[in-house]
Tab-separated table of C-alpha atoms and ligand atoms in Angstrom:
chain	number	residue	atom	x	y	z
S	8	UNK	CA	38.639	10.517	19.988
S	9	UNK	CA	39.495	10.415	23.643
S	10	UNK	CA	40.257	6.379	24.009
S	11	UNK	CA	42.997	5.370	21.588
S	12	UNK	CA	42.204	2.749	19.053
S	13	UNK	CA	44.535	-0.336	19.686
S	14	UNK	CA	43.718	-2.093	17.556
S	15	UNK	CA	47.224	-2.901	15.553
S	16	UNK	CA	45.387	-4.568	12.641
S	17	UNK	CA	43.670	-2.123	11.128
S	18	UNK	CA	45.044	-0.674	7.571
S	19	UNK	CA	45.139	3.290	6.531
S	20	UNK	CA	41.759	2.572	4.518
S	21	UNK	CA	39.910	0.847	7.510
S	22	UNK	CA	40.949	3.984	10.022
S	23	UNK	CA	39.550	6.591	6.772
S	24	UNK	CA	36.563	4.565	6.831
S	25	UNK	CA	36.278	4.932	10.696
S	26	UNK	CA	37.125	8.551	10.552
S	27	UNK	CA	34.271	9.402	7.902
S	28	UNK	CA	31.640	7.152	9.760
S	29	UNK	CA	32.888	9.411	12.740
S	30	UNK	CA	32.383	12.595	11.223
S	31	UNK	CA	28.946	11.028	10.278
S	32	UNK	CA	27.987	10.015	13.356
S	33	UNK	CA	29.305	13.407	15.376
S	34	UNK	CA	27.782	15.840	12.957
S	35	UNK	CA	24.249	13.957	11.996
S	36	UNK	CA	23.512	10.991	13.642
S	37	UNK	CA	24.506	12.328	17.254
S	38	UNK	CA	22.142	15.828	17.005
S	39	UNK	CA	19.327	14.303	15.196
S	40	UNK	CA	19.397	11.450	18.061
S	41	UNK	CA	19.205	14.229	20.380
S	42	UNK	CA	16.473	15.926	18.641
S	43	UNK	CA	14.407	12.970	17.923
S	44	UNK	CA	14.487	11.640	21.420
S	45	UNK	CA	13.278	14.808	22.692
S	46	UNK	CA	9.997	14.532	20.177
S	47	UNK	CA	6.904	13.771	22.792
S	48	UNK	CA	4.960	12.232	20.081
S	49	UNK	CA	6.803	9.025	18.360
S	50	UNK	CA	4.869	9.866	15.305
S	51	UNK	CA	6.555	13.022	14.696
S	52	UNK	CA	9.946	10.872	14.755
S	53	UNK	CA	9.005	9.552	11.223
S	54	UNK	CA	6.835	12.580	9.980
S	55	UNK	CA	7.133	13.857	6.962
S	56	UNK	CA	9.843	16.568	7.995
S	57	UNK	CA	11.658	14.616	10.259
S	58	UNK	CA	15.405	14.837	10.309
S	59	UNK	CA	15.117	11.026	10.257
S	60	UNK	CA	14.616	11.040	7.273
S	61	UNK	CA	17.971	13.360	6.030
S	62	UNK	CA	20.237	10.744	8.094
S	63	UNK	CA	18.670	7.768	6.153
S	64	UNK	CA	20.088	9.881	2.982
S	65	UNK	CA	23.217	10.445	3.934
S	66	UNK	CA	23.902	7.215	5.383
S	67	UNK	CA	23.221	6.040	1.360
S	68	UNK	CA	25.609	8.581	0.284
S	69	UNK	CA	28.205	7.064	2.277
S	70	UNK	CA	27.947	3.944	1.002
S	71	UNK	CA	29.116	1.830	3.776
S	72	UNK	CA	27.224	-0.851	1.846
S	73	UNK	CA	29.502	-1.588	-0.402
S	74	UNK	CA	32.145	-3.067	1.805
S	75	UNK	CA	29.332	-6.041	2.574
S	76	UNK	CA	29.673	-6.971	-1.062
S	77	UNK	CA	31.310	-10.255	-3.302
S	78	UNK	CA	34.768	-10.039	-3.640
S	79	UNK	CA	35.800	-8.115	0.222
S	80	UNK	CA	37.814	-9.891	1.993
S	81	UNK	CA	35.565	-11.138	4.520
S	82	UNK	CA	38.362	-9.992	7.401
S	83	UNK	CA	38.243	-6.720	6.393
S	84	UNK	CA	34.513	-6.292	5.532
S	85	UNK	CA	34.406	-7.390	9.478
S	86	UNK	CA	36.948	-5.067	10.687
S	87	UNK	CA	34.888	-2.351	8.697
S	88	UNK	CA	31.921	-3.706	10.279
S	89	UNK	CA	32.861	-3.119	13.880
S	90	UNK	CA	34.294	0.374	13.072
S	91	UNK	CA	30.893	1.399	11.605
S	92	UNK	CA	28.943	0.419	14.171
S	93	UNK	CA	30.556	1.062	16.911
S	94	UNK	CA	30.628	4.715	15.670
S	95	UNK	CA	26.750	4.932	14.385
S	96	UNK	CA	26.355	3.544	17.963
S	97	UNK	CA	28.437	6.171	19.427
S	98	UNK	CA	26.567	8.598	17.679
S	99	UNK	CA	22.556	7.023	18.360
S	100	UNK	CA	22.439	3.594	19.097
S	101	UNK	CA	18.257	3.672	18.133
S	102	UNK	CA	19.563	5.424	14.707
S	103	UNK	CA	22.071	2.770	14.116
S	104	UNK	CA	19.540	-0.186	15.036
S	105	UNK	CA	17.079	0.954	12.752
S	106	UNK	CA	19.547	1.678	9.911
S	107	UNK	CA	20.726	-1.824	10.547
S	108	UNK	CA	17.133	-3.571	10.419
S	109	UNK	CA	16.558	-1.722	7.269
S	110	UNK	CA	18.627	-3.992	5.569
S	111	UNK	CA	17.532	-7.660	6.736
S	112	UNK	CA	14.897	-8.078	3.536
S	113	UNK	CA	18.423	-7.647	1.424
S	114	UNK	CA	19.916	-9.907	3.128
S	115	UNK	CA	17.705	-12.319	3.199
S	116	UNK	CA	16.939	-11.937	-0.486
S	117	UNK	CA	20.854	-12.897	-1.194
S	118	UNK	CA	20.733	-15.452	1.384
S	119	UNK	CA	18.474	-17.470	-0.822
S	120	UNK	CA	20.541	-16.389	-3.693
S	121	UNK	CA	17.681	-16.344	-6.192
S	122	UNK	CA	18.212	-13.543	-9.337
S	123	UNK	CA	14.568	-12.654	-9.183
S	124	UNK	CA	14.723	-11.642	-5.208
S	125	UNK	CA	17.665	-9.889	-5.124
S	126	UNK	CA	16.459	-7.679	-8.101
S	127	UNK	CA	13.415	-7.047	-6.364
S	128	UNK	CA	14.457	-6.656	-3.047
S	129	UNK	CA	17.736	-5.996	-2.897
S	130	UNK	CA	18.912	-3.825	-6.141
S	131	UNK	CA	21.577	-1.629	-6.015
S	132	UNK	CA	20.942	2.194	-4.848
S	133	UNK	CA	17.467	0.161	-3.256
S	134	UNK	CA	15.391	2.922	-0.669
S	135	UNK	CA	13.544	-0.231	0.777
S	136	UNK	CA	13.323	0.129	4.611
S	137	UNK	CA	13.445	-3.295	6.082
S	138	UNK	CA	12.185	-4.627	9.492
S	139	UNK	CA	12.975	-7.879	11.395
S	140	UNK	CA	9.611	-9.536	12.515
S	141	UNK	CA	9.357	-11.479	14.904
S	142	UNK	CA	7.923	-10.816	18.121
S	143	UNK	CA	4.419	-11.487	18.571
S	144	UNK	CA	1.970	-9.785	21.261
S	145	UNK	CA	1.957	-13.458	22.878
S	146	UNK	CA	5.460	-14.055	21.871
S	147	UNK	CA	8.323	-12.924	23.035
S	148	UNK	CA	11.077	-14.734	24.494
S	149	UNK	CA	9.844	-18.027	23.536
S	150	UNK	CA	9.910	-17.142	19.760
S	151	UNK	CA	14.044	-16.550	19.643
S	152	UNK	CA	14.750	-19.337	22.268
S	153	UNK	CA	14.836	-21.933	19.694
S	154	UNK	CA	16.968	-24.659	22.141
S	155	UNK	CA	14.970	-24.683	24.797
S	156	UNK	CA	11.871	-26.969	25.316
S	157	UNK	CA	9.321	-25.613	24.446
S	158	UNK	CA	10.326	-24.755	20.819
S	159	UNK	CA	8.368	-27.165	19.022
S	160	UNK	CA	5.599	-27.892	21.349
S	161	UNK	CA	2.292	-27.894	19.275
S	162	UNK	CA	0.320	-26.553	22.559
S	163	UNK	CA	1.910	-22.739	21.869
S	164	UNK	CA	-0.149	-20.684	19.632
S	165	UNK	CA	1.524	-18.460	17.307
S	166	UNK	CA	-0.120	-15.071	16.624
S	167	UNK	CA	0.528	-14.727	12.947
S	168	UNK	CA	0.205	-17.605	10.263
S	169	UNK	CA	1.092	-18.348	6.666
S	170	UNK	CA	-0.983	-21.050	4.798
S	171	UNK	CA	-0.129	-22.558	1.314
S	172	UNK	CA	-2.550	-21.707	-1.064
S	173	UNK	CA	-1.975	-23.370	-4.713
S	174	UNK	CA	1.590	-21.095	-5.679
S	175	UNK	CA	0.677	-18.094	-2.970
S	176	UNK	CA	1.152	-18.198	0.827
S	177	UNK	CA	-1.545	-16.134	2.741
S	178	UNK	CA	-0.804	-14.674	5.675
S	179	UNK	CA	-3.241	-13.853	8.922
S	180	UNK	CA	-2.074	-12.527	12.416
S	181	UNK	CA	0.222	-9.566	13.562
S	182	UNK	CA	3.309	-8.911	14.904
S	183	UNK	CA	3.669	-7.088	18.166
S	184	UNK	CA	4.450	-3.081	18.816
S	185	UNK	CA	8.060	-3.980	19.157
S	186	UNK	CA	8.977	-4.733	15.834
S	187	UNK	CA	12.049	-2.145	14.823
S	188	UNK	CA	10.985	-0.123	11.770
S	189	UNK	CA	7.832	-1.741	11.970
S	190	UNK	CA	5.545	1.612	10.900
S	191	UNK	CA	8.130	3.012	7.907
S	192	UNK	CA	9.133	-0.161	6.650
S	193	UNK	CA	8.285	-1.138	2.921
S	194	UNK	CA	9.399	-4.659	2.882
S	195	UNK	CA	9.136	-7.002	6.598
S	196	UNK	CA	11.254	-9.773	6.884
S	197	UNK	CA	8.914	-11.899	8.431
S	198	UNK	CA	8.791	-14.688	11.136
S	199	UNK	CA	5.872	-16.600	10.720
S	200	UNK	CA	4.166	-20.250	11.279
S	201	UNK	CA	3.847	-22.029	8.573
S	202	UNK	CA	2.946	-25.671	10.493
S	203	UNK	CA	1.716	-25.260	13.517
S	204	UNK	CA	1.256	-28.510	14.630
S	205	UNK	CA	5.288	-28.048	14.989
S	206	UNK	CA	5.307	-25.105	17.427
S	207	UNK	CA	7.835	-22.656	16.455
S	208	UNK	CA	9.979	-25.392	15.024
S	209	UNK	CA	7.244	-25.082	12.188
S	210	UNK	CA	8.405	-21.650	11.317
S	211	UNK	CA	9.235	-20.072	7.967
S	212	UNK	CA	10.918	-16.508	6.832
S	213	UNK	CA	9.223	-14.602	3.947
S	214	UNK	CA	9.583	-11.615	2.494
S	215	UNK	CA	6.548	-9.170	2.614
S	216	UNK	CA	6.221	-5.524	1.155
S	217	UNK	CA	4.309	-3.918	3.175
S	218	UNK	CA	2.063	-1.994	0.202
S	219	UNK	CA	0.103	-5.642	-0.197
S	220	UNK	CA	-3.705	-5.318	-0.052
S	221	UNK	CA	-4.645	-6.210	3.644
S	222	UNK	CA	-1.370	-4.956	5.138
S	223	UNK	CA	-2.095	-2.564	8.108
S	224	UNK	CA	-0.029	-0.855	11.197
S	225	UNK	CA	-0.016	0.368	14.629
S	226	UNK	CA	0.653	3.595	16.002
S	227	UNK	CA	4.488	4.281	16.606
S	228	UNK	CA	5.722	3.216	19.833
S	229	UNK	CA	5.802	5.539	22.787
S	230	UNK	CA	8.559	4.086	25.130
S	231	UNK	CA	11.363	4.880	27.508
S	232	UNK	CA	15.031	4.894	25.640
S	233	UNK	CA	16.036	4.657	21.447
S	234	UNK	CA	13.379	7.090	21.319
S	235	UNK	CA	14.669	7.664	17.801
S	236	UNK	CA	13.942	4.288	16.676
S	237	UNK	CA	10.663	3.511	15.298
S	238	UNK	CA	8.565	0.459	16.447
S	239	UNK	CA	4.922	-0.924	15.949
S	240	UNK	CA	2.748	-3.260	15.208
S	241	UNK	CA	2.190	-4.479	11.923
S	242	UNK	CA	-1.214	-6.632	11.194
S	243	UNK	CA	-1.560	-9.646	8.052
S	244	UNK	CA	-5.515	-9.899	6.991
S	245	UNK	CA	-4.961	-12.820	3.962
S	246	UNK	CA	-2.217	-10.591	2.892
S	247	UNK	CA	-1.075	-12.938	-0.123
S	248	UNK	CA	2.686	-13.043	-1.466
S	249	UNK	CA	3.927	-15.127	-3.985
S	250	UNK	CA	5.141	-19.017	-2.901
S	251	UNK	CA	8.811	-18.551	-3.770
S	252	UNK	CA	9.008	-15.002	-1.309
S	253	UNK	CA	8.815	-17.721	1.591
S	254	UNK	CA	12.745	-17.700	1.631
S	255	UNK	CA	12.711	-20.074	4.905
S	256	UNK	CA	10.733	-23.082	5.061
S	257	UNK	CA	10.111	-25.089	8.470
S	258	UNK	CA	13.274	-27.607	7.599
S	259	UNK	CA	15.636	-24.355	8.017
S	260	UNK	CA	13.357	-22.362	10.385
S	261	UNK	CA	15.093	-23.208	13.706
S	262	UNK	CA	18.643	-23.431	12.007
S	263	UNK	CA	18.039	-19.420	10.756
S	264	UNK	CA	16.620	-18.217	14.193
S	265	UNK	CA	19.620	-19.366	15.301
S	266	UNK	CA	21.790	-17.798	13.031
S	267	UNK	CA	20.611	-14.597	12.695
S	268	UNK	CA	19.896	-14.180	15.920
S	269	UNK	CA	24.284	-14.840	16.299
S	270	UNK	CA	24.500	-12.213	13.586
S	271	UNK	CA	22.115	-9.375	15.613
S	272	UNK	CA	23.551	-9.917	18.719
S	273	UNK	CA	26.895	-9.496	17.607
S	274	UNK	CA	25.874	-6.548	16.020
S	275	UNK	CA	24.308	-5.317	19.149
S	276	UNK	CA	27.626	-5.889	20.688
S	277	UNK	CA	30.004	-3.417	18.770
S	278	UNK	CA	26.987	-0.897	18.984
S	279	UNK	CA	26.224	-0.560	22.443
S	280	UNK	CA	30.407	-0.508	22.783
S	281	UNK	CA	30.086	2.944	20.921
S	282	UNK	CA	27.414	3.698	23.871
S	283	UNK	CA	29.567	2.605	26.396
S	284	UNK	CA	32.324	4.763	24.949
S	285	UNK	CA	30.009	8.310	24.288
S	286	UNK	CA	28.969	7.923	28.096
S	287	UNK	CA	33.008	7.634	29.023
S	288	UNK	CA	34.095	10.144	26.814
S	289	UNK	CA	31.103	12.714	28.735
S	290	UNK	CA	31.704	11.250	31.673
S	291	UNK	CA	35.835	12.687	31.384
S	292	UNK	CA	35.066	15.541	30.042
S	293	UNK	CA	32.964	16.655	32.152
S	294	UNK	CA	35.260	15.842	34.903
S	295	UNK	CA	37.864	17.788	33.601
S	296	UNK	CA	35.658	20.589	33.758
S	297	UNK	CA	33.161	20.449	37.207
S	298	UNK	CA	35.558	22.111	39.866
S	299	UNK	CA	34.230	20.971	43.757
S	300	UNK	CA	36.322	21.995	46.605
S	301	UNK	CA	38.752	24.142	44.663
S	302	UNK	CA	39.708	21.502	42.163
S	303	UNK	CA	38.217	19.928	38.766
S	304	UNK	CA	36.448	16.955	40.409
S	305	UNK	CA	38.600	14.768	38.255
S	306	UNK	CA	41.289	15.315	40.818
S	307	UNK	CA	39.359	13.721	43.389
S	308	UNK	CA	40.800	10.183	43.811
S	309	UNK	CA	36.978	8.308	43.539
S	310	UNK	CA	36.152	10.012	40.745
S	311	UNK	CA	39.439	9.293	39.203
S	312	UNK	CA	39.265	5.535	40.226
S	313	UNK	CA	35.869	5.542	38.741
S	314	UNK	CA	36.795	7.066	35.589
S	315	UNK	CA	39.453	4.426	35.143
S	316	UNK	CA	37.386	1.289	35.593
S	317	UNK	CA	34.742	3.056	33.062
S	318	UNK	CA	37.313	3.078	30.674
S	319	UNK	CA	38.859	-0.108	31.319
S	320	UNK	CA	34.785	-1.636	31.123
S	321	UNK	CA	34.922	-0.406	27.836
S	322	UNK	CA	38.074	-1.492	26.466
S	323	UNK	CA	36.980	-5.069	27.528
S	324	UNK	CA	33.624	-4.679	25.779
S	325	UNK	CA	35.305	-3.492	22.974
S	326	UNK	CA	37.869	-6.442	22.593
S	327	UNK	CA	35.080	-8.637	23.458
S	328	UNK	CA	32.499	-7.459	20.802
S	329	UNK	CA	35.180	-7.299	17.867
S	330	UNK	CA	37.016	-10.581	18.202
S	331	UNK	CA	33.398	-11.921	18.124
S	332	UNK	CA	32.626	-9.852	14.608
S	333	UNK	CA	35.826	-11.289	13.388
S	334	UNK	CA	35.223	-14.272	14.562
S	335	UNK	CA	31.808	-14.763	13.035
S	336	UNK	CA	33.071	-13.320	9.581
S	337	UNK	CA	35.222	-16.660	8.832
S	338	UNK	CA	33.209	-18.893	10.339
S	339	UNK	CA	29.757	-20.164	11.263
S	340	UNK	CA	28.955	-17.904	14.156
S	341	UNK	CA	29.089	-19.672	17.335
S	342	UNK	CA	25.587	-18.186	19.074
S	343	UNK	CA	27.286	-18.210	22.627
S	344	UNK	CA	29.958	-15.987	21.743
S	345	UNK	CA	27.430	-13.791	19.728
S	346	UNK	CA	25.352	-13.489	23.057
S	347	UNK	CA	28.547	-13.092	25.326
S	348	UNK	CA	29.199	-9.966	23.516
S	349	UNK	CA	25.279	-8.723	23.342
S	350	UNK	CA	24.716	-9.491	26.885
S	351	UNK	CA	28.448	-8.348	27.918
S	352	UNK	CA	28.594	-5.189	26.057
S	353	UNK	CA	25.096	-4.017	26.748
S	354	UNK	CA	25.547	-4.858	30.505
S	355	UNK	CA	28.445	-2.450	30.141
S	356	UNK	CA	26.657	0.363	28.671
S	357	UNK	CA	24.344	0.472	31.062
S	358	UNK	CA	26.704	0.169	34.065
S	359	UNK	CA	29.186	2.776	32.447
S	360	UNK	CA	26.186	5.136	31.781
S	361	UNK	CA	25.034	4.867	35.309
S	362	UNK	CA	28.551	5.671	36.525
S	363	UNK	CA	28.530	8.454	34.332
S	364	UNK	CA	25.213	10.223	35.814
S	365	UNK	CA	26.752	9.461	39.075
S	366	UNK	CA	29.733	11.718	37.862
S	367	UNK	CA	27.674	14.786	36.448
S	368	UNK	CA	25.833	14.399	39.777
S	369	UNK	CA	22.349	16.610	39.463
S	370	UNK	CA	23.147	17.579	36.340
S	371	UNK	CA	23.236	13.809	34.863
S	372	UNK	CA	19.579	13.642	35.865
S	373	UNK	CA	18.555	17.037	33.645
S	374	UNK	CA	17.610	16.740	30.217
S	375	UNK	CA	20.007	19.499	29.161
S	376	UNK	CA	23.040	17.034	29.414
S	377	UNK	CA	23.222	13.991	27.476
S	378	UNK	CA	24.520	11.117	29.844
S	379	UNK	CA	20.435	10.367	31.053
S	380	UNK	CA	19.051	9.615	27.744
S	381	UNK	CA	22.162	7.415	27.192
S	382	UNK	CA	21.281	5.821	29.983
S	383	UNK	CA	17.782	5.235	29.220
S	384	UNK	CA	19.501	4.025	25.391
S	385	UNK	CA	21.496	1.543	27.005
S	386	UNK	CA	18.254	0.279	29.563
S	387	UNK	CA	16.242	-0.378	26.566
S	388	UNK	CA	19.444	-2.637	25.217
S	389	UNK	CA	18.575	-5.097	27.518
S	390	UNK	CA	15.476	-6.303	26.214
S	391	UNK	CA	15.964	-5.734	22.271
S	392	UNK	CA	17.418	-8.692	20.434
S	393	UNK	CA	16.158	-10.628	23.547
S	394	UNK	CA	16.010	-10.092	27.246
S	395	UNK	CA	19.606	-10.564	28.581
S	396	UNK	CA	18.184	-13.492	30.723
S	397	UNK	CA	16.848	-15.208	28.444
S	398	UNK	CA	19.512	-15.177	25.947
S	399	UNK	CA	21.721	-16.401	28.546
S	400	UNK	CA	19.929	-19.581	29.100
S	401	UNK	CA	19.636	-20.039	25.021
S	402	UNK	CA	23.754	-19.256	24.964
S	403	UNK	CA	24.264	-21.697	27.859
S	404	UNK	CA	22.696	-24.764	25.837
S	405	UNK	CA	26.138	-24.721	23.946
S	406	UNK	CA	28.937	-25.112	27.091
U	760	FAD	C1	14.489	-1.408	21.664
U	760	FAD	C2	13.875	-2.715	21.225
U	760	FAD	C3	13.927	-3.099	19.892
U	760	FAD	C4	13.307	-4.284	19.481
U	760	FAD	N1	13.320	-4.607	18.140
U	760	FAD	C5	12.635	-5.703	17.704
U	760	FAD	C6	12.561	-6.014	16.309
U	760	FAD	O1	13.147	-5.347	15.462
U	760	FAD	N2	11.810	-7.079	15.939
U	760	FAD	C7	11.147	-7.860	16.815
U	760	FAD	O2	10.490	-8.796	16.400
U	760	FAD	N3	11.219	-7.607	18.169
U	760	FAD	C8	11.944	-6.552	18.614
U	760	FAD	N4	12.021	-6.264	19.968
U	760	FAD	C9	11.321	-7.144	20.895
U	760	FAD	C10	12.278	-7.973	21.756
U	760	FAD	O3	12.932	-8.930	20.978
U	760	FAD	C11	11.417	-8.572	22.880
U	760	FAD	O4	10.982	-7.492	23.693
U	760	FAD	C12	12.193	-9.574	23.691
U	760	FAD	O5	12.420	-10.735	22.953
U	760	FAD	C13	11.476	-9.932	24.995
U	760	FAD	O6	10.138	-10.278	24.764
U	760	FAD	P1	8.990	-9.634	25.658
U	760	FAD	O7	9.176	-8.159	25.647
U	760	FAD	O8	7.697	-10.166	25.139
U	760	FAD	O9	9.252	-10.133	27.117
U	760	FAD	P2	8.804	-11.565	27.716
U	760	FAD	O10	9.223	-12.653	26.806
U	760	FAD	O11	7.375	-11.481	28.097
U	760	FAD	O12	9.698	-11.640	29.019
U	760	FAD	C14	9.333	-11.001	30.250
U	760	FAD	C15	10.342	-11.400	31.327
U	760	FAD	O13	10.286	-12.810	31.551
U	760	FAD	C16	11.583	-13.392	31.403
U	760	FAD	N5	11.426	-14.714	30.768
U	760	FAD	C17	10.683	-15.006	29.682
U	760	FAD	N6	10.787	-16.314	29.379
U	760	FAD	C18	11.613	-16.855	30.287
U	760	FAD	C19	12.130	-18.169	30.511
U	760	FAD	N7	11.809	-19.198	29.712
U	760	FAD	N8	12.981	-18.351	31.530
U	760	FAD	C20	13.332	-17.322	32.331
U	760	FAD	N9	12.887	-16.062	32.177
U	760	FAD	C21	12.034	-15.831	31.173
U	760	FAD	C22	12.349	-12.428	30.502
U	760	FAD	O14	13.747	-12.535	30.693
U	760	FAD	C23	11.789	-11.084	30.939
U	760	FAD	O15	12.493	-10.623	32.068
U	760	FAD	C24	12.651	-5.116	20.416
U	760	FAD	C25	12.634	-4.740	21.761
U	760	FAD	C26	13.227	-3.566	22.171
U	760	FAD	C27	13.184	-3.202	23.633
């Protein structure tokens, strides 16, 4: 690795752990990133044959799961946390976001810390792909921003809604294109209305597999960057799940936007470092390499100056986004710092990507280099897990 890990804390295990999840992300994740975002079709991303599907194997062989479980020290199951994403991010941050949504259902099934869900949803050696929910085709921004006004007006109309029927809830409505996972998954970790006459406030989370009688989906998503990550709709027509798979009711519902909303963006946050850090590491290279006017353009004091404020951006993201992860790992997450390091980090891999193509000059623009589809990677960061905006007006509700 070019940038030096400073990071004084970490034991000989956690740097192994880092250095596997490296090799990982360098010799799969990275070229089937590559090869996926070059796919013109999105459907072909999660055909049969896709190479998709050999990372999702491999990242179960690893086992990087088992660090999450009872009995780690939650300060080192963080630490591990940040190294592994930061490197899946390194390698594809779309990859690493929809490895990372695969597990929500799990999660959630612990979270309520019921026997019967946790067998069913989150066993060990599980090959359930999760999704996260939540956005609606009339509901974006307004469906995460649980402090703001508007959160529990009765006027907004939700797009997809679970009624109580004797010991089943049935569920009517979709959720929008953008939904991560949202045309492989096998179990959704849904966001739903359960009271409407509450606004969101009158929310609830359940847990739906996706093989239910009236479950239906959208074509994959064609869009602009983490063209390896699949999204689509997903549409509820009386799809009926047991009472007790509502894992959320509405007394909870605004409490758990909140905190796993904390939880994703700080996730986001050590990712989007490792993006930051892949277009650096190009970036350098590549300077080292280009000779204008007689000399490798690295000798040329603006690119040098550049090159050293990239690398400085990142360091900052990176201190930023893992004090956060350690932070949140002892504690209940604060959501500003959470956002801080989504907004902050992201920011930075965008910025440090666009210095980069500035850098490789034409050649940053072609396909046949790798710093434009980071670029377009980091763009789409901006928007996923909330628009930066808006999540800044949610995080400044708490100074
Ligand atoms: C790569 C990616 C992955 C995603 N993954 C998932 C997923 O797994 N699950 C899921 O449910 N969703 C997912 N999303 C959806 C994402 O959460 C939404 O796109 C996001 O919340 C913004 O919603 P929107 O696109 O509807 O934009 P809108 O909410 O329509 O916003 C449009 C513009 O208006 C601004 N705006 C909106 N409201 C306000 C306000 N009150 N004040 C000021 N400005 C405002 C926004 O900042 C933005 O600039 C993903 C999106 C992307 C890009």
């Amino acid at each position: 690795m070019t940038i030096t890990d400073i990071d004084v804390g970490l034991t000989d295990e956690e740097r192994d752990i880092r250095d596997v999840t490296h090799k990982f992300a360098e010799e799969v994740v990275r070229p089937a990133g590559i090869e996926l975002d070059r796919l013109a079709d999105p459907a072909d991303v999660v055909a049969a044959d896709s190479v998709l599907w050999n990372v999702f194997e491999k990242h179960r062989q690893l086992g990087l799961s088992e660090f999450e479980g009872d009995g780690v020290d939650p300060i080192v199951a963080a630490r591990i946390r940040y190294l592994v994403n930061e490197e899946i991010g390194w390698g594809d941050s779309g990859i690493s976001v929809s490895l990372g949504v695969a597990g929500f259902p799990g999660m959630f099934a612990k979270l309520a810390g019921r026997p019967e869900l946790v067998e069913r949803f989150a066993a060990p050696g599980s090959k359930e792909i999760g999704c996260w929910a939540v956005t609606e085709p009339d509901h974006g921004s307004d469906s995460l921003a649980f402090d703001q006004p508007h959160f529990d007006d009765p006027k907004i109309r939700p797009n997809c809604i679970a009624t109580l029927d004797g010991d089943q809830y049935v569920i009517r409505g979709q959720k929008a294109a953008w939904v991560s996972n949202g045309t492989i998954a096998t179990v959704a970790t849904l966001f739903c209305t359960i009271d409407p006459s509450q606004g969101f406030k009158g929310g609830g989370v359940a847990l739906v597999p996706l093989d239910l009688p009236g479950v239906s989906r959208g074509k994959p998503l064609d869009k602009l960057g983490q063209r390896a990550l699949n999204q689509g709709e997903i549409f509820f027509d009386d799809v009926r799940i047991p009472a007790d798979y509502m894992v959320v009711g509405t007394e909870a519902y605004s409490a758990i936007v909140e905190m796993v909303l904390a939880t994703a963006n700080a996730y986001m946050g050590t990712t989007f470092v490792g993006v930051a850090r892949a277009a650096f590491e190009h970036a350098l290279a590549y300077s080292r390499e280009r000779v204008q006017g007689g000399a490798p353009i690295f000798q040329h004091q603006n690119v040098k100056a550049k090159l050293f404020r990239m690398f400085s951006q990142v360091e900052a993201a990176r201190s930023l986004a893992r004090r956060v992860m350690l932070f949140n790992s002892t504690q209940p997450p604060q959501i500003e710092y959470s956002i801080a390091s989504k907004t902050f980090c992201t920011q930075t891999a965008f910025d440090v990507a666009s210095q980069a193509l500035q850098i490789f000059g034409g050649n940053g623009l072609s396909r046949e280099y790798p710093i434009e589809k980071l670029l377009r990677d980091a763009r789409a960061s901006m928007i996923e897990d909330g628009c930066n905006d808006i999540l800044g007006l949610v995080g400044a509700e708490k100074l």
